[in-house]
Coordinates of C-alpha atoms in Angstrom, one line a residue:
M1 CA -35.8 -44.3 -39.2
Q2 CA -37.0 -40.9 -37.8
T3 CA -36.2 -42.4 -34.5
L4 CA -33.1 -43.9 -35.3
R5 CA -31.9 -40.4 -36.9
K6 CA -33.2 -38.7 -33.6
Y7 CA -31.0 -41.0 -31.4
A8 CA -28.1 -40.8 -33.7
F9 CA -28.3 -36.9 -33.3
Q10 CA -28.5 -37.0 -29.8
L11 CA -25.3 -39.4 -29.5
L12 CA -23.3 -37.1 -31.7
I13 CA -23.9 -34.1 -29.4
V14 CA -23.0 -36.2 -26.4
L15 CA -19.7 -37.1 -27.9
L16 CA -19.0 -33.4 -28.8
L17 CA -19.5 -32.2 -25.4
V18 CA -17.5 -34.9 -24.2
A19 CA -14.6 -33.9 -26.6
L20 CA -14.9 -30.2 -25.7
T21 CA -14.8 -30.9 -21.8
A22 CA -11.6 -33.0 -22.3
A23 CA -10.3 -30.1 -24.5
C24 CA -10.7 -27.5 -21.8
G25 CA -9.7 -29.9 -19.1
G26 CA -6.3 -30.3 -21.0
N27 CA -5.6 -26.5 -21.4
S28 CA -6.4 -25.9 -17.7
S29 CA -3.9 -28.7 -16.1
S30 CA -0.9 -27.2 -18.4
S31 CA -1.4 -23.6 -17.1
S32 CA -1.9 -24.2 -13.5
G33 CA -2.2 -20.7 -12.7
D34 CA -3.3 -21.2 -9.2
G35 CA 0.1 -22.8 -8.3
S36 CA -1.8 -25.7 -6.1
S37 CA 0.5 -28.3 -7.6
N38 CA 3.2 -27.1 -5.4
G39 CA 1.8 -26.9 -2.1
G40 CA 3.0 -23.6 -1.4
E41 CA 1.4 -20.0 -1.8
S42 CA 4.5 -18.5 -2.8
G43 CA 4.8 -19.9 -6.3
G44 CA 5.3 -23.1 -8.1
G45 CA 5.9 -24.9 -11.3
V46 CA 9.0 -26.4 -12.3
T47 CA 12.7 -25.7 -12.3
S48 CA 14.8 -24.6 -15.1
G49 CA 14.1 -27.3 -18.1
G50 CA 10.5 -28.1 -17.2
D51 CA 7.8 -27.9 -19.7
T52 CA 6.1 -24.8 -18.6
D53 CA 7.2 -21.2 -18.1
E54 CA 6.0 -21.0 -14.3
V55 CA 8.6 -19.9 -11.8
I56 CA 9.6 -21.5 -8.3
E57 CA 9.7 -18.4 -5.9
L58 CA 11.7 -19.0 -2.7
T59 CA 12.0 -16.8 0.3
F60 CA 15.6 -16.1 1.5
W61 CA 16.4 -14.4 4.9
A62 CA 19.6 -13.0 5.7
S63 CA 21.2 -11.1 8.8
S64 CA 21.9 -7.7 7.3
Q65 CA 25.5 -5.8 7.8
P66 CA 25.4 -3.3 4.8
D67 CA 28.6 -1.6 5.6
R68 CA 30.6 -4.9 5.1
E69 CA 31.9 -6.3 1.8
D70 CA 31.2 -9.9 2.6
F71 CA 27.5 -9.3 3.1
K72 CA 27.4 -7.2 -0.1
L73 CA 29.2 -9.9 -2.1
T74 CA 26.4 -12.7 -0.7
M75 CA 23.6 -10.4 -1.8
A76 CA 25.1 -9.8 -5.2
R77 CA 25.7 -13.5 -5.7
V78 CA 21.9 -14.4 -4.8
E79 CA 20.8 -11.7 -7.2
R80 CA 23.3 -13.2 -9.7
F81 CA 21.5 -16.7 -9.2
N82 CA 18.2 -15.0 -9.8
E83 CA 19.7 -13.9 -13.4
E84 CA 20.8 -17.6 -14.3
H85 CA 18.1 -19.3 -13.1
P86 CA 14.8 -17.5 -14.3
H87 CA 12.7 -20.4 -13.3
I88 CA 13.9 -20.2 -9.6
Q89 CA 13.7 -16.6 -8.2
M90 CA 14.9 -16.1 -4.4
K91 CA 13.0 -13.4 -2.6
I92 CA 15.7 -11.9 -0.3
E93 CA 14.6 -10.2 2.9
T94 CA 17.1 -9.0 5.3
T95 CA 16.8 -8.1 9.2
A96 CA 19.1 -6.1 11.0
H97 CA 22.2 -8.1 12.4
A98 CA 21.2 -7.2 16.0
D99 CA 17.7 -8.0 15.3
Y100 CA 18.0 -11.3 13.3
R101 CA 18.5 -13.7 16.0
T102 CA 15.2 -12.5 18.0
R103 CA 13.2 -12.5 14.6
L104 CA 14.3 -16.0 13.6
N105 CA 13.4 -17.5 16.7
T106 CA 10.2 -15.9 17.3
Q107 CA 9.1 -16.8 13.4
A108 CA 10.5 -20.2 14.4
A109 CA 8.3 -20.4 17.5
G110 CA 5.4 -19.5 15.0
G111 CA 5.9 -21.9 12.4
Q112 CA 6.5 -19.1 9.8
L113 CA 10.3 -19.3 8.9
P114 CA 11.2 -18.7 5.3
D115 CA 12.4 -21.3 2.8
I116 CA 15.8 -20.5 3.1
F117 CA 17.6 -18.5 6.1
Q118 CA 20.7 -18.0 7.9
V119 CA 21.6 -19.9 10.9
W120 CA 24.4 -20.0 13.3
P121 CA 26.0 -23.4 14.6
G122 CA 25.8 -25.6 17.7
A123 CA 23.8 -24.5 20.6
E124 CA 21.9 -21.9 18.6
L125 CA 20.8 -24.2 15.7
K126 CA 20.1 -27.1 17.9
P127 CA 16.4 -25.7 19.1
L128 CA 15.4 -25.4 15.4
V129 CA 16.6 -29.0 14.9
D130 CA 14.8 -30.2 17.9
G131 CA 11.7 -27.9 17.0
N132 CA 11.4 -29.5 13.5
A133 CA 11.9 -26.3 11.9
V134 CA 14.9 -27.2 9.5
Q135 CA 15.6 -30.1 7.4
P136 CA 18.7 -32.5 6.9
I137 CA 20.6 -31.7 3.8
N138 CA 22.3 -35.1 3.8
D139 CA 21.2 -35.9 0.4
I140 CA 23.4 -33.1 -1.3
L141 CA 26.2 -33.1 1.2
D142 CA 28.3 -35.1 -1.2
H143 CA 28.4 -32.0 -3.7
W144 CA 30.7 -30.5 -1.4
L145 CA 32.6 -33.9 0.4
D146 CA 33.3 -36.0 -2.6
S147 CA 34.8 -32.9 -4.4
G148 CA 37.0 -32.1 -1.5
L149 CA 35.9 -28.9 -1.2
M150 CA 34.7 -29.2 2.4
N151 CA 35.8 -31.6 4.9
P152 CA 33.5 -33.2 7.2
E153 CA 34.9 -31.4 10.5
V154 CA 33.8 -28.2 9.4
L155 CA 30.2 -29.6 9.1
S156 CA 30.3 -30.8 12.6
D157 CA 28.6 -27.9 14.6
F158 CA 25.6 -28.2 12.1
T159 CA 25.5 -31.7 12.6
F160 CA 23.1 -33.8 15.3
D161 CA 22.4 -37.3 15.5
G162 CA 24.2 -38.0 12.1
N163 CA 22.1 -35.2 10.3
T164 CA 23.8 -32.1 9.0
Y165 CA 21.2 -28.9 8.6
A166 CA 23.3 -26.4 7.1
V167 CA 26.0 -25.1 4.8
P168 CA 28.5 -22.6 6.5
S169 CA 30.1 -19.8 4.1
A170 CA 33.0 -19.1 6.7
Q171 CA 35.4 -19.7 9.5
N172 CA 35.0 -17.5 12.2
P173 CA 38.1 -16.9 14.6
T174 CA 36.3 -14.3 17.2
S175 CA 39.2 -12.6 18.8
F176 CA 42.0 -10.7 17.4
V177 CA 43.6 -7.6 18.6
F178 CA 43.8 -4.8 15.8
Y179 CA 46.1 -2.0 16.9
D180 CA 47.6 1.4 15.7
V181 CA 51.1 0.8 15.1
D182 CA 52.2 4.4 15.4
M183 CA 50.1 5.0 18.4
L184 CA 51.9 2.2 20.2
A185 CA 55.3 3.6 18.8
S186 CA 54.4 6.9 20.3
V187 CA 54.4 5.3 24.0
G188 CA 57.5 3.4 23.5
Y189 CA 56.0 0.1 21.9
D190 CA 57.7 -1.0 18.6
E191 CA 56.0 -4.6 19.2
F192 CA 52.9 -5.8 20.4
P193 CA 53.2 -7.1 24.1
E194 CA 53.7 -10.9 24.5
T195 CA 52.5 -11.1 28.3
Y196 CA 49.1 -9.9 30.2
D197 CA 51.2 -8.0 32.1
E198 CA 52.9 -6.2 29.5
F199 CA 49.4 -5.5 27.9
K200 CA 48.4 -4.2 31.2
Q201 CA 51.4 -1.9 31.5
L202 CA 50.7 -1.0 27.5
I203 CA 47.1 -0.1 28.8
E204 CA 48.8 2.2 31.6
D205 CA 51.1 4.0 29.2
L206 CA 48.4 4.7 26.6
K207 CA 46.0 6.4 29.4
A208 CA 49.1 8.5 30.7
A209 CA 49.5 9.6 27.1
G210 CA 45.6 10.6 27.0
I211 CA 45.1 7.9 24.4
T212 CA 42.0 5.4 25.0
P213 CA 43.3 2.1 25.0
I214 CA 40.6 0.0 23.6
A215 CA 37.4 0.6 21.7
L216 CA 34.6 -1.6 23.2
G217 CA 30.9 -1.5 21.6
N218 CA 28.9 -4.1 23.8
S219 CA 25.3 -2.4 23.4
A220 CA 24.5 -5.8 21.9
P221 CA 26.3 -8.1 24.5
W222 CA 27.7 -10.9 22.3
V223 CA 30.7 -9.0 21.9
L224 CA 32.0 -9.4 25.5
Q225 CA 30.9 -12.9 25.3
S226 CA 32.2 -13.9 21.7
V227 CA 34.8 -11.7 21.1
Y228 CA 36.4 -11.7 24.5
I229 CA 35.6 -14.0 27.3
S230 CA 35.3 -17.4 24.7
T231 CA 39.0 -16.8 23.9
I232 CA 40.3 -15.4 27.6
A233 CA 38.2 -18.0 29.4
D234 CA 40.0 -21.0 27.4
R235 CA 43.2 -19.6 28.5
F236 CA 42.4 -20.2 32.1
T237 CA 39.9 -23.6 31.8
G238 CA 41.3 -25.3 28.6
P239 CA 39.1 -26.3 25.6
E240 CA 37.0 -29.4 27.3
F241 CA 35.6 -26.9 29.9
L242 CA 32.2 -26.1 28.1
H243 CA 31.7 -29.9 27.5
Q244 CA 32.5 -30.8 30.8
V245 CA 29.9 -28.3 32.4
M246 CA 27.4 -29.7 30.2
A247 CA 28.2 -32.9 31.3
G248 CA 28.0 -31.9 35.0
E249 CA 31.7 -32.5 35.6
R250 CA 32.5 -28.9 36.2
K251 CA 30.9 -25.8 36.9
F252 CA 31.0 -22.0 36.0
T253 CA 31.6 -21.1 39.7
D254 CA 35.2 -23.0 39.5
E255 CA 37.9 -20.7 40.3
D256 CA 39.7 -21.2 36.7
F257 CA 36.2 -19.6 35.2
V258 CA 35.7 -17.0 37.6
A259 CA 39.6 -16.0 37.4
A260 CA 38.6 -15.4 33.5
L261 CA 35.5 -13.0 34.4
R262 CA 38.0 -11.2 36.6
V263 CA 40.1 -10.3 33.6
I264 CA 36.8 -8.4 32.3
E265 CA 36.7 -6.7 35.5
E266 CA 40.2 -5.6 35.8
L267 CA 40.3 -4.5 32.4
C268 CA 37.1 -2.0 33.1
Q269 CA 38.5 -1.0 36.7
M270 CA 41.7 0.0 34.6
G271 CA 40.0 2.1 32.2
A272 CA 40.8 0.2 29.2
F273 CA 37.9 1.0 27.1
N274 CA 35.8 3.9 26.0
E275 CA 33.3 5.2 28.8
D276 CA 30.1 4.6 26.0
L277 CA 31.3 0.9 25.6
N278 CA 27.5 -0.3 26.4
T279 CA 25.7 2.1 24.2
I280 CA 27.8 1.9 20.8
D281 CA 27.7 -1.3 18.6
S282 CA 30.4 -3.6 17.1
N283 CA 30.2 -1.6 13.7
Q284 CA 30.8 1.9 15.9
M285 CA 33.7 0.6 17.9
I286 CA 35.6 0.0 14.5
E287 CA 34.7 3.6 13.5
Y288 CA 36.1 4.7 16.8
F289 CA 39.4 2.7 16.3
L290 CA 39.7 3.8 12.4
Q291 CA 39.1 7.5 13.6
G292 CA 41.9 7.5 15.8
R293 CA 39.9 7.9 19.1
S294 CA 41.6 4.3 20.6
A295 CA 44.7 2.7 19.9
M296 CA 43.3 -0.9 19.7
V297 CA 40.0 -2.6 19.0
I298 CA 39.4 -6.5 19.6
D299 CA 37.0 -8.0 17.2
G300 CA 36.4 -11.3 15.2
N301 CA 37.8 -12.0 11.8
W302 CA 35.0 -10.4 10.4
G303 CA 36.5 -6.9 11.8
I304 CA 39.1 -7.0 9.2
I305 CA 36.7 -6.3 6.4
S306 CA 35.6 -2.8 7.7
I307 CA 39.2 -2.2 8.7
L308 CA 40.6 -2.8 5.4
A309 CA 37.7 -1.2 3.4
N310 CA 37.6 2.0 5.4
K311 CA 41.1 2.7 7.2
P312 CA 42.7 6.2 5.9
E313 CA 45.7 5.3 3.7
D314 CA 48.3 6.8 6.6
K315 CA 47.1 4.4 9.1
N316 CA 49.4 1.4 9.8
V317 CA 47.3 -1.6 11.5
G318 CA 49.0 -4.3 13.2
I319 CA 47.0 -7.5 14.3
A320 CA 47.8 -9.8 17.4
V321 CA 46.3 -12.5 19.4
F322 CA 45.2 -11.7 23.0
P323 CA 48.6 -12.1 25.3
L324 CA 47.4 -13.9 28.2
G325 CA 48.5 -17.5 29.5
E326 CA 50.8 -20.1 28.2
T327 CA 49.0 -21.0 24.9
K328 CA 47.7 -18.6 21.8
S329 CA 44.2 -20.0 21.5
I330 CA 41.8 -18.4 19.5
S331 CA 38.1 -19.0 19.9
T332 CA 36.5 -20.3 16.4
V333 CA 33.5 -21.4 15.1
A334 CA 32.1 -22.1 11.5
G335 CA 29.4 -19.3 10.9
N336 CA 27.3 -17.7 8.5
A337 CA 25.7 -20.9 7.4
W338 CA 22.3 -21.3 5.6
A339 CA 19.3 -24.1 6.4
L340 CA 16.3 -25.2 4.7
N341 CA 12.7 -25.1 6.0
S342 CA 11.6 -28.4 6.9
E343 CA 8.3 -28.0 5.0
L344 CA 10.0 -27.6 1.7
E345 CA 9.3 -30.8 -0.5
G346 CA 9.0 -31.9 -3.9
E347 CA 10.0 -29.2 -6.8
R348 CA 10.4 -26.6 -4.2
L349 CA 12.8 -28.7 -2.3
E350 CA 14.4 -29.7 -5.5
A351 CA 15.0 -25.6 -6.5
A352 CA 16.2 -25.1 -2.9
H353 CA 19.0 -27.6 -3.5
T354 CA 20.1 -26.4 -6.7
F355 CA 20.5 -22.8 -5.0
M356 CA 22.4 -24.2 -2.2
K357 CA 24.8 -25.9 -4.6
W358 CA 25.0 -23.1 -6.6
M359 CA 25.8 -20.9 -4.1
F360 CA 28.4 -22.5 -1.9
S361 CA 30.9 -23.1 -4.6
E362 CA 34.8 -22.6 -4.8
E363 CA 34.2 -19.4 -7.0
F364 CA 32.0 -17.9 -4.0
Y365 CA 34.6 -19.0 -1.1
R366 CA 37.5 -17.4 -3.3
D367 CA 35.2 -14.3 -3.5
L368 CA 35.1 -14.1 0.3
I369 CA 38.8 -14.6 0.7
S370 CA 39.4 -11.6 -1.7
V371 CA 37.4 -9.2 0.8
G372 CA 39.1 -11.1 3.7
R373 CA 37.1 -13.6 5.2
I374 CA 38.6 -17.0 6.4
V375 CA 36.4 -19.5 4.6
A376 CA 34.9 -23.0 5.6
A377 CA 36.3 -24.7 2.6
N378 CA 39.4 -26.1 1.2
V379 CA 40.4 -23.1 -0.8
E380 CA 44.0 -21.9 -0.6
I381 CA 45.0 -18.2 -1.0
P382 CA 46.7 -18.2 -4.5
E383 CA 50.3 -17.1 -4.2
D384 CA 50.0 -14.5 -6.7
A385 CA 46.8 -12.6 -5.2
D386 CA 47.0 -9.4 -4.2
H387 CA 46.0 -9.4 -0.6
D388 CA 46.7 -6.9 2.2
P389 CA 49.8 -8.0 4.4
L390 CA 47.3 -7.5 7.5
F391 CA 44.7 -10.2 6.1
L392 CA 47.8 -12.3 5.5
E393 CA 48.9 -12.2 8.9
M394 CA 45.6 -12.7 10.3
V395 CA 45.4 -16.0 8.6
R396 CA 48.9 -16.9 9.6
L397 CA 47.8 -16.3 13.2
F398 CA 44.7 -18.0 13.0
R399 CA 46.4 -21.4 11.2
E400 CA 49.0 -21.3 14.2
S401 CA 46.8 -20.9 17.0
P402 CA 44.6 -23.8 18.7
P403 CA 41.2 -23.3 18.2
A404 CA 38.9 -22.8 21.5
P405 CA 35.0 -23.3 21.6
V406 CA 32.7 -19.8 21.3
Y407 CA 30.2 -20.0 24.0
D408 CA 27.0 -19.1 22.2
A409 CA 27.7 -22.0 19.9
T410 CA 28.5 -24.4 23.0
I411 CA 26.2 -23.7 25.7
P412 CA 22.5 -23.2 25.5
T413 CA 21.0 -20.1 24.5
A414 CA 19.1 -19.4 27.8
V415 CA 22.5 -19.8 29.6
N416 CA 24.2 -18.0 27.0
N417 CA 21.7 -14.7 27.5
V418 CA 22.5 -14.8 31.3
L419 CA 26.5 -15.2 30.5
Q420 CA 26.2 -11.8 28.5
N421 CA 23.8 -9.9 30.9
E422 CA 26.2 -10.8 33.7
L423 CA 29.4 -9.7 31.8
Q424 CA 27.4 -6.3 30.9
A425 CA 26.6 -6.0 34.6
I426 CA 30.5 -6.4 35.3
T427 CA 31.4 -3.6 33.2
V428 CA 29.3 -1.3 35.4
G429 CA 30.0 -2.8 38.8
R430 CA 26.7 -4.0 39.1
S431 CA 27.9 -7.7 39.2
T432 CA 31.1 -9.3 40.5
P433 CA 32.8 -12.2 38.8
E434 CA 31.8 -14.4 41.8
E435 CA 28.1 -13.4 41.6
A436 CA 28.4 -13.7 37.8
A437 CA 29.6 -17.0 37.9
E438 CA 26.8 -17.9 40.5
N439 CA 24.1 -16.8 38.3
I440 CA 25.4 -18.3 35.1
Q441 CA 25.4 -21.6 37.1
R442 CA 22.1 -21.3 38.6
A443 CA 20.9 -20.7 35.0
L444 CA 22.3 -24.1 33.7
E445 CA 20.7 -25.8 36.7
N446 CA 17.3 -24.4 36.1
M447 CA 16.8 -25.5 32.7

């Protein structure tokens, strides 16, 4: 009997220990404080509506342009997302616009990209796709397509082999002439020139009056490529030229492209630009124009944001398309898009999808319109909206002008880098249009 009591007592102790162990294990799994269940080191857990209070943290990179209202609006919207989604938090990190692309490509090469990051279309995005750095967003495209908020065409520059990799916020016509109406009137021009010869005469008349004709900031050499040559070259070559070059059917040494490069050389030799054109940047060239130090500035549609926000009340600004050739084409590309890291999965991927669908809403696109952006969505400008006439005229010109390809979104990055360097070399007489064309073609053939 005593032996039986002894065995019963031992059995009771064992059962108590098992129960205690099970209870401790249950408490551990419900807290999951080490975040290991989500497979990432930047936080984990469940999305809003889950059974725990754990927060999913996602890193978010953007190109910083703090003086622009659309950048401020975008950052404010991300902060608002954090407020409205306490279980998903975006950790914002920005890099100066001039340095962002370099950082993005460097981090991509090292496999150290954030969860969500800003990208550019076409030839700039393709290396990230080929390197498996980004993942398709096909699973959520219906959110925009089925609602009619976005057309498939606007996503084409972000789509490869049937997979779409980013959602854009804006349409970027990259070349408009902004001009000081009163300065032009002071040298006898009540209307903006309609032909290139008339435009060159305007430059001569402004110079004779001691006025710098055009403010240019090309220290980051994308300006002459994206704003100038993408539109100017299209007037000579037509919109299929770049695709024909990439297919080996045309060459950069063809006379029509060389003729486009001669326009840049001619403008420089005429003294159309400020002497420090290669030491100031695109923001400074807008300031140069707004300060009355030049009669014109040529920039993309983003330039109007700074102009409207900062121009003196008495400054009368007009807008025109570069006057050259028979067409009035404007180089245009979808821009300011965001993509997802290819390593996102599970609850973290679901959280990223939640952010993307919330971020790129009709409300966001309407807000972008309100600060002067042409958006990549089917959002009409309300007839009763209080938009500046300059913005409305820009939209009219954009809608009436055939689109032309933007070079850095169409040709390989290595070739585009040579193009940009050669354009800058032309401005200082270090390269002729013919030499530049040969160097660009050689870069393509050596790929």
